[in-house]
């Protein structure tokens, strides 16, 4: 599948669960509510893209609908600085945890 198809799938899935068909408005309705790590990279994003490592859950605060799992690159497509920041923080927390795991056996 081509990259643009993933993007089209993402837009479709997000708009289906939003109050509007306007992408620019719809993206503002969503919050990140959870993040998990799949160390096996066995998960597939709502857009169809495979091999996800970080599995985010996003929820629309107007409709109450959730999308899971969604990858960090799809969240970037929302073009919201606050969501990008949240993604960075979550991924850093997992990286830090792994660094600590490697750092000692206490
Ligand atoms: Zn995706």
mmCIF file of C-alpha atoms and ligand atoms in Angstrom:
data_model
loop_
_atom_site.group_PDB
_atom_site.id
_atom_site.type_symbol
_atom_site.label_atom_id
_atom_site.label_comp_id
_atom_site.label_asym_id
_atom_site.label_seq_id
_atom_site.Cartn_x
_atom_site.Cartn_y
_atom_site.Cartn_z
ATOM 1 C CA UNK A 1 0.000 0.000 0.000
ATOM 2 C CA UNK A 2 1.288 3.468 -0.779
ATOM 3 C CA UNK A 3 1.894 6.010 1.946
ATOM 4 C CA UNK A 4 -0.887 8.240 0.666
ATOM 5 C CA UNK A 5 -3.373 5.391 1.130
ATOM 6 C CA UNK A 6 -2.453 5.176 4.798
ATOM 7 C CA UNK A 7 -3.094 8.883 5.101
ATOM 8 C CA UNK A 8 -6.474 8.530 3.391
ATOM 9 C CA UNK A 9 -7.377 5.666 5.737
ATOM 10 C CA UNK A 10 -6.383 7.754 8.731
ATOM 11 C CA UNK A 11 -8.520 10.678 7.627
ATOM 12 C CA UNK A 12 -11.490 8.382 7.021
ATOM 13 C CA UNK A 13 -11.217 6.696 10.447
ATOM 14 C CA UNK A 14 -10.800 10.008 12.275
ATOM 15 C CA UNK A 15 -13.670 11.751 10.485
ATOM 16 C CA UNK A 16 -16.010 8.775 11.066
ATOM 17 C CA UNK A 17 -15.567 9.280 14.804
ATOM 18 C CA UNK A 18 -15.653 13.094 14.808
ATOM 19 C CA UNK A 19 -18.548 15.562 14.776
ATOM 20 C CA UNK A 20 -17.527 17.052 11.429
ATOM 21 C CA UNK A 21 -16.303 16.082 7.961
ATOM 22 C CA UNK A 22 -13.862 18.991 8.049
ATOM 23 C CA UNK A 23 -10.409 17.582 8.793
ATOM 24 C CA UNK A 24 -9.012 20.914 10.046
ATOM 25 C CA UNK A 25 -11.774 21.163 12.641
ATOM 26 C CA UNK A 26 -11.952 17.449 13.438
ATOM 27 C CA UNK A 27 -8.292 17.225 14.478
ATOM 28 C CA UNK A 28 -8.945 19.699 17.295
ATOM 29 C CA UNK A 29 -11.480 17.356 18.937
ATOM 30 C CA UNK A 30 -8.939 14.658 19.836
ATOM 31 C CA UNK A 31 -6.795 13.996 22.897
ATOM 32 C CA UNK A 32 -4.181 11.330 23.615
ATOM 33 C CA UNK A 33 -5.464 9.218 26.510
ATOM 34 C CA UNK A 34 -3.025 6.296 26.592
ATOM 35 C CA UNK A 35 0.219 4.927 25.210
ATOM 36 C CA UNK A 36 1.514 1.367 25.258
ATOM 37 C CA UNK A 37 4.690 -0.115 23.889
ATOM 38 C CA UNK A 38 4.708 -3.233 21.749
ATOM 39 C CA UNK A 39 8.269 -4.502 21.838
ATOM 40 C CA UNK A 40 7.364 -7.146 19.256
ATOM 41 C CA UNK A 41 6.262 -4.466 16.773
ATOM 42 C CA UNK A 42 3.335 -6.762 15.941
ATOM 43 C CA UNK A 43 0.572 -4.163 15.901
ATOM 44 C CA UNK A 44 -1.112 -2.418 13.023
ATOM 45 C CA UNK A 45 -2.250 1.211 13.090
ATOM 46 C CA UNK A 46 -5.895 2.138 12.430
ATOM 47 C CA UNK A 47 -4.613 3.373 9.038
ATOM 48 C CA UNK A 48 -3.271 -0.085 8.137
ATOM 49 C CA UNK A 49 0.423 0.645 8.628
ATOM 50 C CA UNK A 50 2.201 -2.303 10.248
ATOM 51 C CA UNK A 51 5.044 -2.791 12.733
ATOM 52 C CA UNK A 52 3.970 -0.199 15.263
ATOM 53 C CA UNK A 53 6.091 0.108 18.381
ATOM 54 C CA UNK A 54 4.196 2.804 20.267
ATOM 55 C CA UNK A 55 0.454 2.265 20.406
ATOM 56 C CA UNK A 56 -1.467 5.392 21.246
ATOM 57 C CA UNK A 57 -5.121 5.633 22.136
ATOM 58 C CA UNK A 58 -6.829 8.867 21.162
ATOM 59 C CA UNK A 59 -10.314 9.930 22.203
ATOM 60 C CA UNK A 60 -12.664 12.452 20.706
ATOM 61 C CA UNK A 61 -13.950 14.643 23.516
ATOM 62 C CA UNK A 62 -17.135 15.547 21.602
ATOM 63 C CA UNK A 63 -18.267 12.088 20.483
ATOM 64 C CA UNK A 64 -16.571 9.986 23.169
ATOM 65 C CA UNK A 65 -15.234 7.673 20.460
ATOM 66 C CA UNK A 66 -11.727 6.241 20.714
ATOM 67 C CA UNK A 67 -9.230 5.070 18.122
ATOM 68 C CA UNK A 68 -6.647 2.401 18.998
ATOM 69 C CA UNK A 69 -3.973 1.622 18.139
ATOM 70 C CA UNK A 70 -2.661 4.653 16.368
ATOM 71 C CA UNK A 71 1.009 5.276 15.621
ATOM 72 C CA UNK A 72 3.051 8.375 16.356
ATOM 73 C CA UNK A 73 3.464 9.215 12.657
ATOM 74 C CA UNK A 74 -0.317 9.327 12.255
ATOM 75 C CA UNK A 75 -0.670 11.607 15.275
ATOM 76 C CA UNK A 76 1.839 13.934 13.581
ATOM 77 C CA UNK A 77 -0.631 14.214 10.709
ATOM 78 C CA UNK A 78 -2.965 16.095 13.066
ATOM 79 C CA UNK A 79 -0.410 18.933 12.974
ATOM 80 C CA UNK A 80 -1.008 19.864 16.599
ATOM 81 C CA UNK A 81 1.999 20.920 18.647
ATOM 82 C CA UNK A 82 0.393 19.831 21.918
ATOM 83 C CA UNK A 83 -0.189 16.282 20.621
ATOM 84 C CA UNK A 84 3.336 16.097 19.155
ATOM 85 C CA UNK A 85 4.716 17.142 22.517
ATOM 86 C CA UNK A 86 2.670 14.470 24.303
ATOM 87 C CA UNK A 87 3.933 11.817 21.858
ATOM 88 C CA UNK A 88 7.544 12.853 22.532
ATOM 89 C CA UNK A 89 7.032 12.736 26.292
ATOM 90 C CA UNK A 90 5.458 9.268 26.166
ATOM 91 C CA UNK A 91 8.155 7.826 23.888
ATOM 92 C CA UNK A 92 10.918 9.377 26.021
ATOM 93 C CA UNK A 93 9.434 7.713 29.108
ATOM 94 C CA UNK A 94 9.679 4.278 27.480
ATOM 95 C CA UNK A 95 13.220 4.960 26.237
ATOM 96 C CA UNK A 96 14.245 6.088 29.713
ATOM 97 C CA UNK A 97 12.715 2.991 31.268
ATOM 98 C CA UNK A 98 14.690 0.773 28.874
ATOM 99 C CA UNK A 99 17.896 2.679 29.580
ATOM 100 C CA UNK A 100 17.361 2.084 33.293
ATOM 101 C CA UNK A 101 16.671 -1.623 32.684
ATOM 102 C CA UNK A 102 19.983 -1.906 30.830
ATOM 103 C CA UNK A 103 21.820 0.182 33.397
ATOM 104 C CA UNK A 104 21.667 -2.119 36.374
ATOM 105 C CA UNK A 105 20.350 -5.303 37.892
ATOM 106 C CA UNK A 106 19.381 -4.031 41.313
HETATM 107 ZN ZN1 LIG B 1 -1.345 5.097 11.036
#
